[in-house]
Short mmCIF file of N, CA and C in Angstrom, two decimals:
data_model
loop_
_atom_site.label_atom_id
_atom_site.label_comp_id
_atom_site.label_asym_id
_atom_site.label_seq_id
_atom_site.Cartn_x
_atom_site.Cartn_y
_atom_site.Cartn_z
N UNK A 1 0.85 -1.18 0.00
CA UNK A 1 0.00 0.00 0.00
C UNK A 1 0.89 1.24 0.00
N UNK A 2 0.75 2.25 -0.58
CA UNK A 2 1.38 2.99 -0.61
C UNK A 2 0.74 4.33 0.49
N UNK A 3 1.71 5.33 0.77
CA UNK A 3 1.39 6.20 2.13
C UNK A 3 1.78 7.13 1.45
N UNK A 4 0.12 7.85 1.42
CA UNK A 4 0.28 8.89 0.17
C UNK A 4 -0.49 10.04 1.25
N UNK A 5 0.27 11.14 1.34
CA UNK A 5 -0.22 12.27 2.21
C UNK A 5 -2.11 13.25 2.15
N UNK A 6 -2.11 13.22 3.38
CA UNK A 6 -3.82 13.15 3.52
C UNK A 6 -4.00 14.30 2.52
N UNK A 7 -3.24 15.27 2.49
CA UNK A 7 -3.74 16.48 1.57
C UNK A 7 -3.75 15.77 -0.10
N UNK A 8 -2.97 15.09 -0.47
CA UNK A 8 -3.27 14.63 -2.38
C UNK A 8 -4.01 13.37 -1.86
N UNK A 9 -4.58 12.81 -1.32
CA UNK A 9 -5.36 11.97 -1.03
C UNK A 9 -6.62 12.31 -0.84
N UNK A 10 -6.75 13.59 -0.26
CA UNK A 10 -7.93 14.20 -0.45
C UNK A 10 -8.11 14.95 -1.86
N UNK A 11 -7.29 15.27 -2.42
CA UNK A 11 -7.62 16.14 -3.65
C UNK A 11 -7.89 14.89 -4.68
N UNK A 12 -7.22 13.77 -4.65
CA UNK A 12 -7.16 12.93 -5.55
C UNK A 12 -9.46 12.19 -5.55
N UNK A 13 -9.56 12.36 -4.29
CA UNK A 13 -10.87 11.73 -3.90
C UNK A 13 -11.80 12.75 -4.77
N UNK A 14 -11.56 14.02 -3.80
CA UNK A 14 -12.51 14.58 -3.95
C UNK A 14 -12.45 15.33 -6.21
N UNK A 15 -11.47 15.08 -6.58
CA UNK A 15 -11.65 14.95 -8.34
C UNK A 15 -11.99 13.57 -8.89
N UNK A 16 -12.20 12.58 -7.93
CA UNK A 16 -12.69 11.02 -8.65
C UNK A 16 -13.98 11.56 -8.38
N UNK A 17 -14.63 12.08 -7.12
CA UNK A 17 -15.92 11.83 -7.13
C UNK A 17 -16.54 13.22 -7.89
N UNK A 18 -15.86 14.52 -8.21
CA UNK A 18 -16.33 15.19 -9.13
C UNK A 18 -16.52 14.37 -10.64
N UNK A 19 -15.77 13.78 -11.11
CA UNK A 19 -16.03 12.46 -12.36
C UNK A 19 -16.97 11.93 -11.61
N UNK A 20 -17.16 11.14 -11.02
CA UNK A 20 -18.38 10.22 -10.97
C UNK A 20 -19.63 10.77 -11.02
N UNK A 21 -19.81 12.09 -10.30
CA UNK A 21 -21.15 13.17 -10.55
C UNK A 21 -21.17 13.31 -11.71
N UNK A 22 -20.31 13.75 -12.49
CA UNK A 22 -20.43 14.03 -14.07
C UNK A 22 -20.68 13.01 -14.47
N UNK A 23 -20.01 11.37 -14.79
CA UNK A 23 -20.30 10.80 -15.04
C UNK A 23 -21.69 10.17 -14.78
N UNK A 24 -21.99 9.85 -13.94
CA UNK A 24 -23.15 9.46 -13.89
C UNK A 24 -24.26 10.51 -14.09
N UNK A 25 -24.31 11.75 -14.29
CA UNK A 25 -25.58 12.40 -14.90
C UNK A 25 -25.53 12.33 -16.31
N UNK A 26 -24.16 12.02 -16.68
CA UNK A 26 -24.40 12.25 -18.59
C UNK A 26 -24.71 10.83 -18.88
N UNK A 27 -24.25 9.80 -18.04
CA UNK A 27 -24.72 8.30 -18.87
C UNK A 27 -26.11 8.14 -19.48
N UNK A 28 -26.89 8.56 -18.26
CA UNK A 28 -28.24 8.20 -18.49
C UNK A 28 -28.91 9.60 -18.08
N UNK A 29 -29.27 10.65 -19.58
CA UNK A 29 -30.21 11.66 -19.20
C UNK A 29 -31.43 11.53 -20.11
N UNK A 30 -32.43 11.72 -19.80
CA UNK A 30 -33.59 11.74 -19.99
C UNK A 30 -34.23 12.93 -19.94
N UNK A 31 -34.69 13.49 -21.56
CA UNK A 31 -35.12 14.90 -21.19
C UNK A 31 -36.18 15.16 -21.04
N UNK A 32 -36.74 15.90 -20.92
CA UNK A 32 -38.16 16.63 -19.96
C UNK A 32 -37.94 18.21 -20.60
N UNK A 33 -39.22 18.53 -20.96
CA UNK A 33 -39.82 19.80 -21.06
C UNK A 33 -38.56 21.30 -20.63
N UNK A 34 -38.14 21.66 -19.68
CA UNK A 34 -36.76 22.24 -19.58
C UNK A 34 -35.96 21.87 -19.16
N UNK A 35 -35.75 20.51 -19.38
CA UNK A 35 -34.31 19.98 -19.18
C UNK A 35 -33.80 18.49 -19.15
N UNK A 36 -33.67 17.55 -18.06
CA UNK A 36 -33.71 16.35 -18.39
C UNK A 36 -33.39 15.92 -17.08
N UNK A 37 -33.81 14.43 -16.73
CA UNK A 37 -33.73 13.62 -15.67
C UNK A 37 -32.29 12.69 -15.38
N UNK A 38 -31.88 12.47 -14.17
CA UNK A 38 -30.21 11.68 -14.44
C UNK A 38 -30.40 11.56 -13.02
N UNK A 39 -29.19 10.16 -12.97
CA UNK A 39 -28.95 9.47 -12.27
C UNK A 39 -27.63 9.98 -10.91
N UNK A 40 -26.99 11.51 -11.38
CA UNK A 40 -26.30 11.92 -11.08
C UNK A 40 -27.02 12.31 -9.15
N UNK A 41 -28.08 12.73 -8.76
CA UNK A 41 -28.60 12.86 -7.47
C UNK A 41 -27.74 11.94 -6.84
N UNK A 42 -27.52 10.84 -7.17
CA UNK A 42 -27.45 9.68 -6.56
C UNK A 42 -26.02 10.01 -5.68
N UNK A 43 -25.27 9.94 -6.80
CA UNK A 43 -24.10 10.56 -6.81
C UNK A 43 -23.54 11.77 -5.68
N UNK A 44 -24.40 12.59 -5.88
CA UNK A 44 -24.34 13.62 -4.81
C UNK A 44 -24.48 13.44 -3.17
N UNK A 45 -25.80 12.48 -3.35
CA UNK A 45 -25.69 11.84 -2.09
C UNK A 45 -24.48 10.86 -1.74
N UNK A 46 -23.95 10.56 -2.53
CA UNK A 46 -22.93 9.73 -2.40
C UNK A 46 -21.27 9.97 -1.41
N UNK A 47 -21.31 11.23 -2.44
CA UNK A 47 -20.27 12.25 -2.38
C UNK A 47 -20.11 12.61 -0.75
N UNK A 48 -21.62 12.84 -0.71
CA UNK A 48 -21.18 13.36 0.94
C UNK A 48 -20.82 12.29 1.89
N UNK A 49 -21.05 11.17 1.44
CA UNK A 49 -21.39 9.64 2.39
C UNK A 49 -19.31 9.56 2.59
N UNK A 50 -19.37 9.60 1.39
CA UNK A 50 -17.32 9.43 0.92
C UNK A 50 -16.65 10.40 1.68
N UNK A 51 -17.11 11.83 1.13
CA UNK A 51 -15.81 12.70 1.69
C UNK A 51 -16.61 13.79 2.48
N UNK A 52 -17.50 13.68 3.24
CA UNK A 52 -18.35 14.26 4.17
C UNK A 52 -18.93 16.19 3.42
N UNK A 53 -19.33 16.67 4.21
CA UNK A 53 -20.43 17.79 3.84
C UNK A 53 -19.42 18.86 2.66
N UNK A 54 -18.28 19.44 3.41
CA UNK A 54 -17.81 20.49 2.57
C UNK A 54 -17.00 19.53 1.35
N UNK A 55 -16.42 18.83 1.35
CA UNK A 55 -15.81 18.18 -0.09
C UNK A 55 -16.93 17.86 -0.70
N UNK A 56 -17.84 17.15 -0.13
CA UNK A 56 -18.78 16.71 -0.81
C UNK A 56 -19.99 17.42 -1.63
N UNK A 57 -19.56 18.93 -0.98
CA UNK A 57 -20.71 20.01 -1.34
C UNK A 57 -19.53 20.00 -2.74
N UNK A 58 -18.64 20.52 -2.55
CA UNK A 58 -17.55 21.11 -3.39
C UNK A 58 -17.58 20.16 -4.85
N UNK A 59 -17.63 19.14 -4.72
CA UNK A 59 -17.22 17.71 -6.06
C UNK A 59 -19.06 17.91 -6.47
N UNK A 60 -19.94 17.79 -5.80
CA UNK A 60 -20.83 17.66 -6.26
C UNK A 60 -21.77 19.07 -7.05
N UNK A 61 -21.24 20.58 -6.83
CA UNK A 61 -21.48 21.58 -7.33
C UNK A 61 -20.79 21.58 -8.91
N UNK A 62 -19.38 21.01 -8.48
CA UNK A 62 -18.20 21.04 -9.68
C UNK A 62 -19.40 20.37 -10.86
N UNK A 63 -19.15 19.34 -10.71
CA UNK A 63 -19.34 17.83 -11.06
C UNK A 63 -21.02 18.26 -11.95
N UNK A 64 -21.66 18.81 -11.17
CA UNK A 64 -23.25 18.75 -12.33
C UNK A 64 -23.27 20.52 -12.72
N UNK A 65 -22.21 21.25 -12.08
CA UNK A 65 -22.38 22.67 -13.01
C UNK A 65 -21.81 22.06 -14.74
N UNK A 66 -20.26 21.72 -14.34
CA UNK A 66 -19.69 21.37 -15.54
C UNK A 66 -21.00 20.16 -16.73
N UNK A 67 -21.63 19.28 -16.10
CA UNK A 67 -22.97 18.75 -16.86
C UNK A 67 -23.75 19.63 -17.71
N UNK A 68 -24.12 20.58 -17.04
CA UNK A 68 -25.01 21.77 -17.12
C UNK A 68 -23.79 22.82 -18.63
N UNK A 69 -22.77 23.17 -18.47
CA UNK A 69 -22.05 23.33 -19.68
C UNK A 69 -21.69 22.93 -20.49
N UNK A 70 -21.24 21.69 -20.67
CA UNK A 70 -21.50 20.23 -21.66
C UNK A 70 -22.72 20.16 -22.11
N UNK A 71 -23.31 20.28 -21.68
CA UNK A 71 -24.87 20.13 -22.28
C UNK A 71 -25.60 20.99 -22.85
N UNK A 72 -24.96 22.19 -22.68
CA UNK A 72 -25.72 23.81 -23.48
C UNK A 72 -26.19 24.14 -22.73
N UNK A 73 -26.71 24.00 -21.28
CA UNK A 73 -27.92 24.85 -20.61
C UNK A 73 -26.58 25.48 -19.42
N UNK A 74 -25.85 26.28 -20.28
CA UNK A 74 -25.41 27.27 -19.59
C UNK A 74 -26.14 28.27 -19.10
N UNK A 75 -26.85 28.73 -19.00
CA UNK A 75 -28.10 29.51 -18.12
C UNK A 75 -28.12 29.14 -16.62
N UNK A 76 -28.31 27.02 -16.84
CA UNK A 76 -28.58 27.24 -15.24
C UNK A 76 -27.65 27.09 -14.61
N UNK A 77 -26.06 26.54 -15.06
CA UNK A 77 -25.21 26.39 -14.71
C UNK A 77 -24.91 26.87 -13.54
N UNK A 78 -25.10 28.44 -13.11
CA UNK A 78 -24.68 28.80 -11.94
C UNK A 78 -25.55 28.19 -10.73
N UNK A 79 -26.84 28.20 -11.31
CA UNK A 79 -28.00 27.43 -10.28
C UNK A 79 -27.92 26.70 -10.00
N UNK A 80 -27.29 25.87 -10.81
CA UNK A 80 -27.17 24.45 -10.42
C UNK A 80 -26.21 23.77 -9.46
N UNK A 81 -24.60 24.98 -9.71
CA UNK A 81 -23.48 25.21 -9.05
C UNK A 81 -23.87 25.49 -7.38
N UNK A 82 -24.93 26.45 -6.86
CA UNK A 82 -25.60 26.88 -5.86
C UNK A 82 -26.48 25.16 -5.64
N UNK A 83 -27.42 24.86 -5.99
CA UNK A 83 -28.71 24.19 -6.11
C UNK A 83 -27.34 23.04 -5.32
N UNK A 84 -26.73 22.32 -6.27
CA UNK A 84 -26.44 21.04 -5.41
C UNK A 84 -25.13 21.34 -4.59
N UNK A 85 -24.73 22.18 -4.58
CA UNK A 85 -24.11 22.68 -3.66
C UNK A 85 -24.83 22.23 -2.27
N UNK A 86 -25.73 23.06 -2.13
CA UNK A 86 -26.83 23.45 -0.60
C UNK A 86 -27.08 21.98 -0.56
N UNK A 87 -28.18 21.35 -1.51
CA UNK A 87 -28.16 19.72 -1.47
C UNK A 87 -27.36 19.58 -0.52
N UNK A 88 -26.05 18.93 -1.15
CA UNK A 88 -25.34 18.12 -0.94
C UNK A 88 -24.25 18.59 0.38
N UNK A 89 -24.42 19.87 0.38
CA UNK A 89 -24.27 20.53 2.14
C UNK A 89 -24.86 20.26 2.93
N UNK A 90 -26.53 20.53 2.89
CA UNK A 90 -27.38 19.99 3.95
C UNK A 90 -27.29 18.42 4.49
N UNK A 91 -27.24 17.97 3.37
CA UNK A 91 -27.85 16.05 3.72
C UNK A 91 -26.37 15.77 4.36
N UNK A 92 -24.80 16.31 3.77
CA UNK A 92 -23.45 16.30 4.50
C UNK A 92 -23.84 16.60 6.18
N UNK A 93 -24.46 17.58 6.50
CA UNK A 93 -24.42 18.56 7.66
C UNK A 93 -25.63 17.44 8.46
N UNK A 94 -26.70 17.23 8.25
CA UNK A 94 -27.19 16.22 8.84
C UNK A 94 -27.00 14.90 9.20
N UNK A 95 -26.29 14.14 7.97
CA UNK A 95 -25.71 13.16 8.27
C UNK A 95 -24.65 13.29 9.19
N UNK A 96 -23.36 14.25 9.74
CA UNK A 96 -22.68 14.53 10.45
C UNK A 96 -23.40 14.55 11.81
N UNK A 97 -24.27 15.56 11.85
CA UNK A 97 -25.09 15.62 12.93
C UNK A 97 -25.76 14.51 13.79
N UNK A 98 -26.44 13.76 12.81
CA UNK A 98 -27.16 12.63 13.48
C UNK A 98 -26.05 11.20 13.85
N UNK A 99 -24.82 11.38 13.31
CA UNK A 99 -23.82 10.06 13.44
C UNK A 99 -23.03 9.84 14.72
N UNK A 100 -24.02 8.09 15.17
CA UNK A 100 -23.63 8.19 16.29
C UNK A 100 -22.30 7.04 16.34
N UNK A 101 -21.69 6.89 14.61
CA UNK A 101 -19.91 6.41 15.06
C UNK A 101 -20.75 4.67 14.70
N UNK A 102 -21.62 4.16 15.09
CA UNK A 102 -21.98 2.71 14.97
C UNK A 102 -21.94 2.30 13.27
N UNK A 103 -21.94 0.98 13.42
CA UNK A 103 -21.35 0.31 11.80
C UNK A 103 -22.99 0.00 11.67
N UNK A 104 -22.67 -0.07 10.14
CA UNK A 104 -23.46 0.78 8.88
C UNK A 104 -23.80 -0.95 8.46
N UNK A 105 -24.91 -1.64 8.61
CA UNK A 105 -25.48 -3.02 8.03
C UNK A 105 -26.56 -2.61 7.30
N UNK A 106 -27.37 -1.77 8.13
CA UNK A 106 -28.60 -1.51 7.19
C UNK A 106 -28.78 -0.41 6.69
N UNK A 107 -29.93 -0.43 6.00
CA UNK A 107 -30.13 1.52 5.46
C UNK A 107 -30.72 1.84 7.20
N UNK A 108 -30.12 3.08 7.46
CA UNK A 108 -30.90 3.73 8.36
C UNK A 108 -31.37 4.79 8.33
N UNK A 109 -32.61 5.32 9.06
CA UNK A 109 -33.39 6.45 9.25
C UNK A 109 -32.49 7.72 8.51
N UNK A 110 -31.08 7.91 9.17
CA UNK A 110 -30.52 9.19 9.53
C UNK A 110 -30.19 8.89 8.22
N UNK A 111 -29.65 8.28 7.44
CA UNK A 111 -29.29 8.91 5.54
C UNK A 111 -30.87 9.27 4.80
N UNK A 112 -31.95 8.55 5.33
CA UNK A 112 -33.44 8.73 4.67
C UNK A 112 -33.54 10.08 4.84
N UNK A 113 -33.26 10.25 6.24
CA UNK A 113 -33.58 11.88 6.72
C UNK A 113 -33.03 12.72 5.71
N UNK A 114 -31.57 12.74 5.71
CA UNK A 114 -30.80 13.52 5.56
C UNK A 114 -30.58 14.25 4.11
N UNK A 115 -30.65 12.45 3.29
CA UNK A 115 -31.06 12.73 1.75
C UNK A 115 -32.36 13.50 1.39
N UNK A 116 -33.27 13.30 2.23
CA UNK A 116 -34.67 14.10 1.54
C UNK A 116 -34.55 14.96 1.89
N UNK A 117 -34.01 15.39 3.08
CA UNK A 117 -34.18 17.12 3.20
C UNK A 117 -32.96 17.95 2.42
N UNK A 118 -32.32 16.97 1.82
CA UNK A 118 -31.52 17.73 0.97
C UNK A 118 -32.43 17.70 -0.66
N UNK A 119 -33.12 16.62 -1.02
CA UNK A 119 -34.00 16.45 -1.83
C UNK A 119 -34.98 17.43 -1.95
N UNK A 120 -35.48 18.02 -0.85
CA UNK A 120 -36.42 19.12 -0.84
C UNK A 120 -36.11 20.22 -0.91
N UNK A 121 -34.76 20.62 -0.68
CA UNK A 121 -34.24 21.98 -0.53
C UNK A 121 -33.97 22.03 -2.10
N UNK A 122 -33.29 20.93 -2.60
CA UNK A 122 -33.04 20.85 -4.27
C UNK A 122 -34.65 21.22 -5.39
N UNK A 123 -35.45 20.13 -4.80
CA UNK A 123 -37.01 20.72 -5.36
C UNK A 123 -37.25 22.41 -5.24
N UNK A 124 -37.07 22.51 -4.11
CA UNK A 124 -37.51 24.02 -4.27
C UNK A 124 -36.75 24.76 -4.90
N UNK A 125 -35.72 24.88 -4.29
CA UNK A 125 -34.24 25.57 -5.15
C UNK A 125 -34.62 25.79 -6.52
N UNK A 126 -34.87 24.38 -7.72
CA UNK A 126 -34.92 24.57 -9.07
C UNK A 126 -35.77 25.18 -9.33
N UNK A 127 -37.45 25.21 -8.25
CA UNK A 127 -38.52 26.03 -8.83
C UNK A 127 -37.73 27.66 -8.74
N UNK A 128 -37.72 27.77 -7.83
CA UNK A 128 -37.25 29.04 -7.86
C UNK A 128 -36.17 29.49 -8.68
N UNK A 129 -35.35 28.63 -8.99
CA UNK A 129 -34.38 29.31 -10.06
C UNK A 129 -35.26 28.98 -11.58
N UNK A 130 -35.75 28.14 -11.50
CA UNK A 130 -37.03 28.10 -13.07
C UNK A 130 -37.96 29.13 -13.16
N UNK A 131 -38.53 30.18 -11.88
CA UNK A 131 -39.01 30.94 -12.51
C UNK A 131 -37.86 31.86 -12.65
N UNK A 132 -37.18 32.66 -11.77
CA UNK A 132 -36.10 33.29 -11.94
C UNK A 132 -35.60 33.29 -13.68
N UNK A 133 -35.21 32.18 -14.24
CA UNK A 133 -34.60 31.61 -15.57
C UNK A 133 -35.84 32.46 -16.60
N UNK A 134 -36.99 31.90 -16.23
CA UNK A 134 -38.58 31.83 -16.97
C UNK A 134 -38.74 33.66 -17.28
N UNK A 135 -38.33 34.25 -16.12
CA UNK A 135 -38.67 36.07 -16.23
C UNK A 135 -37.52 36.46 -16.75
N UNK A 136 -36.20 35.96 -16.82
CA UNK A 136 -35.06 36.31 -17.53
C UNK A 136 -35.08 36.14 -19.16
N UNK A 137 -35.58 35.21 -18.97
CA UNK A 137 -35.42 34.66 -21.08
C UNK A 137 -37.13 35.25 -21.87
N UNK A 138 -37.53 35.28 -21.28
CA UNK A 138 -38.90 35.72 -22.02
C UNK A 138 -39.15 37.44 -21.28
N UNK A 139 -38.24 37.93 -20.39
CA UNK A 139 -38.38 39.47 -20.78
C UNK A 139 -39.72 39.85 -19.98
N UNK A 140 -40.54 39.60 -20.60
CA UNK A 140 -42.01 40.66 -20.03
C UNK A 140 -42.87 39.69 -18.91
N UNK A 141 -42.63 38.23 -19.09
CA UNK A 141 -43.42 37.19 -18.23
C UNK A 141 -43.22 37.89 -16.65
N UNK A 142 -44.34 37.54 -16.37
CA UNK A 142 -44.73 38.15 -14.60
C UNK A 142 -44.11 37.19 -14.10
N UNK A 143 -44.47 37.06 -12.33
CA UNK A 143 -44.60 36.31 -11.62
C UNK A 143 -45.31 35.17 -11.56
N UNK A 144 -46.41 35.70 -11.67
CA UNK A 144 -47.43 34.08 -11.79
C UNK A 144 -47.32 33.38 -13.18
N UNK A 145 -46.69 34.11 -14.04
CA UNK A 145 -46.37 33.22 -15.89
C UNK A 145 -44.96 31.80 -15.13
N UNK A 146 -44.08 33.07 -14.75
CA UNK A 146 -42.79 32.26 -14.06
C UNK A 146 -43.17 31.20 -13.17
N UNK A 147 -43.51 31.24 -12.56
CA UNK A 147 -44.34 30.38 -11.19
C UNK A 147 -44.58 28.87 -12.10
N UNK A 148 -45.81 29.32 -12.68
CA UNK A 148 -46.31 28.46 -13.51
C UNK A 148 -44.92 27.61 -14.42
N UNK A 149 -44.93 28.57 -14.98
CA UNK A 149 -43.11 27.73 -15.74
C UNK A 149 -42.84 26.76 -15.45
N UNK A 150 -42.23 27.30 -14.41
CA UNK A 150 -41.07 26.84 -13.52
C UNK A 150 -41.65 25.30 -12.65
N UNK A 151 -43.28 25.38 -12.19
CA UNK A 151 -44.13 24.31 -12.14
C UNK A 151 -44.05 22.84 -12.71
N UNK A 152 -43.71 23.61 -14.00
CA UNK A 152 -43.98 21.99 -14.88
C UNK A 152 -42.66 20.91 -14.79
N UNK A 153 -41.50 21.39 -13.66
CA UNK A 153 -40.38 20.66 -13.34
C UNK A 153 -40.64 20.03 -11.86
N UNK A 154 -41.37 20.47 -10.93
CA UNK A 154 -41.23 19.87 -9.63
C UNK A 154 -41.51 18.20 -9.80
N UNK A 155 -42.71 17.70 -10.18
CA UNK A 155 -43.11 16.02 -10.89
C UNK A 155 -41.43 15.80 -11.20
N UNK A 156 -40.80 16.19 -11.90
CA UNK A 156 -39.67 15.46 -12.58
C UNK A 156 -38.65 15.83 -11.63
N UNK A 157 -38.51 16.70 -11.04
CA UNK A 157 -37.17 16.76 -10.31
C UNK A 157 -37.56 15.65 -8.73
N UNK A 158 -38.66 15.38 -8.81
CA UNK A 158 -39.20 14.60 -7.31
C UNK A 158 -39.04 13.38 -7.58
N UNK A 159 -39.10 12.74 -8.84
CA UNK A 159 -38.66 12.09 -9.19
C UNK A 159 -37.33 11.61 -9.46
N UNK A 160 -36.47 12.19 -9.91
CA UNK A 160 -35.21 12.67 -10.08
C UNK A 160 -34.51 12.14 -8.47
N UNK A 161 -34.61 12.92 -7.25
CA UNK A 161 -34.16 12.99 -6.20
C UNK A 161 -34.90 11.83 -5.60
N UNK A 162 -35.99 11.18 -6.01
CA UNK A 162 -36.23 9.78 -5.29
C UNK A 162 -35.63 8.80 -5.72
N UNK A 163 -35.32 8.81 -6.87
CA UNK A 163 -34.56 7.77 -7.82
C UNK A 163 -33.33 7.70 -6.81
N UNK A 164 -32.63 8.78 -7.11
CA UNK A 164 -31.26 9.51 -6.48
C UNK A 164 -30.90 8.58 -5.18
N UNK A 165 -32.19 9.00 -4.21
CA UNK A 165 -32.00 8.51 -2.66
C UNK A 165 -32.14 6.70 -2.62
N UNK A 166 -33.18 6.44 -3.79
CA UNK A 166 -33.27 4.91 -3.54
C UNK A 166 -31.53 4.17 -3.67
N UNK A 167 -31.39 4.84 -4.64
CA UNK A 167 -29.99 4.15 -5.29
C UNK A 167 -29.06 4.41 -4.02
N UNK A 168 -29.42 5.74 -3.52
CA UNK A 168 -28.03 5.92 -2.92
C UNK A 168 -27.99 5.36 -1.27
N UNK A 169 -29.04 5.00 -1.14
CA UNK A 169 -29.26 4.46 0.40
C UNK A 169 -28.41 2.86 0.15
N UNK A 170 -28.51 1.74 -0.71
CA UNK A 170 -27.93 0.48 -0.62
C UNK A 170 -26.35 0.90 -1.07
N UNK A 171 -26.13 1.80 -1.76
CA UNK A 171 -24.61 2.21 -2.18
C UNK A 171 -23.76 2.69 -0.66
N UNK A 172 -24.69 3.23 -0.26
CA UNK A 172 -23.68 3.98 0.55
C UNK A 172 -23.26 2.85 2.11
N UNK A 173 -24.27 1.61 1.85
CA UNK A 173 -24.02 0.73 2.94
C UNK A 173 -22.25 -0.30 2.39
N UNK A 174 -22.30 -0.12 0.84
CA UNK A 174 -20.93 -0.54 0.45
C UNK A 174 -19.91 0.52 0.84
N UNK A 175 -20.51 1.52 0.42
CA UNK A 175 -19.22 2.63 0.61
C UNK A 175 -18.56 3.39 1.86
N UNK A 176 -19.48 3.17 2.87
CA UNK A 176 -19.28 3.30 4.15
C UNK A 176 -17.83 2.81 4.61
N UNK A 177 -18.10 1.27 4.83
CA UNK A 177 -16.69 0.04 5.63
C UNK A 177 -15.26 0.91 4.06
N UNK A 178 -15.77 1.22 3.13
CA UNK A 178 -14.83 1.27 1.98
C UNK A 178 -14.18 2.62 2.61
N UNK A 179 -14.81 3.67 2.62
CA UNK A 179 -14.29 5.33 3.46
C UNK A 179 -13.49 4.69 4.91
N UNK A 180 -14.32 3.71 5.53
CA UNK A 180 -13.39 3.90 6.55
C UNK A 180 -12.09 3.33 6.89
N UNK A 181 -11.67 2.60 5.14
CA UNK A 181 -10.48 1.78 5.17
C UNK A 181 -9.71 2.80 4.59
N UNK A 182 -10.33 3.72 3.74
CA UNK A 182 -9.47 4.40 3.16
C UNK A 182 -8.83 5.53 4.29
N UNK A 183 -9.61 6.15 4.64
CA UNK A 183 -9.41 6.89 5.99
C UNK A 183 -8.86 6.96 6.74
N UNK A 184 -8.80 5.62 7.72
CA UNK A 184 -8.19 5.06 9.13
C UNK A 184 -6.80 4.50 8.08
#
């Protein structure tokens, strides 16, 4: 094994798991009305499980802004940079919070928690940056035009972030014992 210093050991992590966010939202996207559905949530939740709240905010903002520019919808890019940022801060910051140190066999409560309320902060987040987007590109649209807009994404992004959490609740029972070999 080689004894490779915690600082490029952390940089080395936290740029694998910015690739794996990218990667896994471009494998499989599925588009929708303004934009498209991916497997990348998952990921995010992941991120924080690996290298806890602030790396994990950090790889997972990187990781689906750069998606978001690859893909042409440079518009939401910055939103999105913010959007899973907070995600993937919150569900980091709760999962920290609620960890009481015991080994990881089953899915438990505290990642269910932690992922949805990062799931919900992400739902809202996009409405609000969809109307935001909605009164920017069409110029004269009100509030309630934007609102509405921005509406026809919550169904798909709830979807999106349930997919996300299912996947990422049995992953993260592998990746757990795996962080703490790498770690210790």
């Amino acid at each position: 094994m080689y004894n490779i210093n915690s600082k490029t050991r952390d940089l080395i992590l936290t740029a694998l798991m910015i690739a794996f966010v990218f990667i896994a939202t471009m494998i499989i996207k599925i588009p929708t009305v303004g934009g498209y559905v991916h497997l990348g949530d998952c990921m995010v939740f992941l991120s924080v499980v690996v290298l806890g709240k602030k790396r994990g905010a950090f790889s997972s903002a990187i990781g689906m802004a750069l998606v978001d520019i690859t893909s042409g919808y440079y518009v939401w890019a910055p939103f999105t940079f913010v959007i899973k940022w907070g995600m993937a801060y919150i569900a980091g910051a709760i999962l920290e919070k609620l960890d009481n140190g015991e080994e990881h066999k089953v899915i438990k409560k505290d990642e269910v928690i932690a992922f949805s309320i990062g799931g919900i902060f992400m739902v809202i987040a996009y409405f609000l940056a969809g109307t935001i987007i909605a009164a920017f590109l069409t110029g004269n649209v009100g509030l309630i035009q934007g609102l509405v807009l921005a509406a026809k994404d919550i169904g798909t992004n709830i979807v999106q972030v349930s997919v996300g959490i299912v996947l990422a609740m049995p992953l993260s029972l592998i990746l757990i014992p795996i962080k703490k070999r790498i770690f210790n």
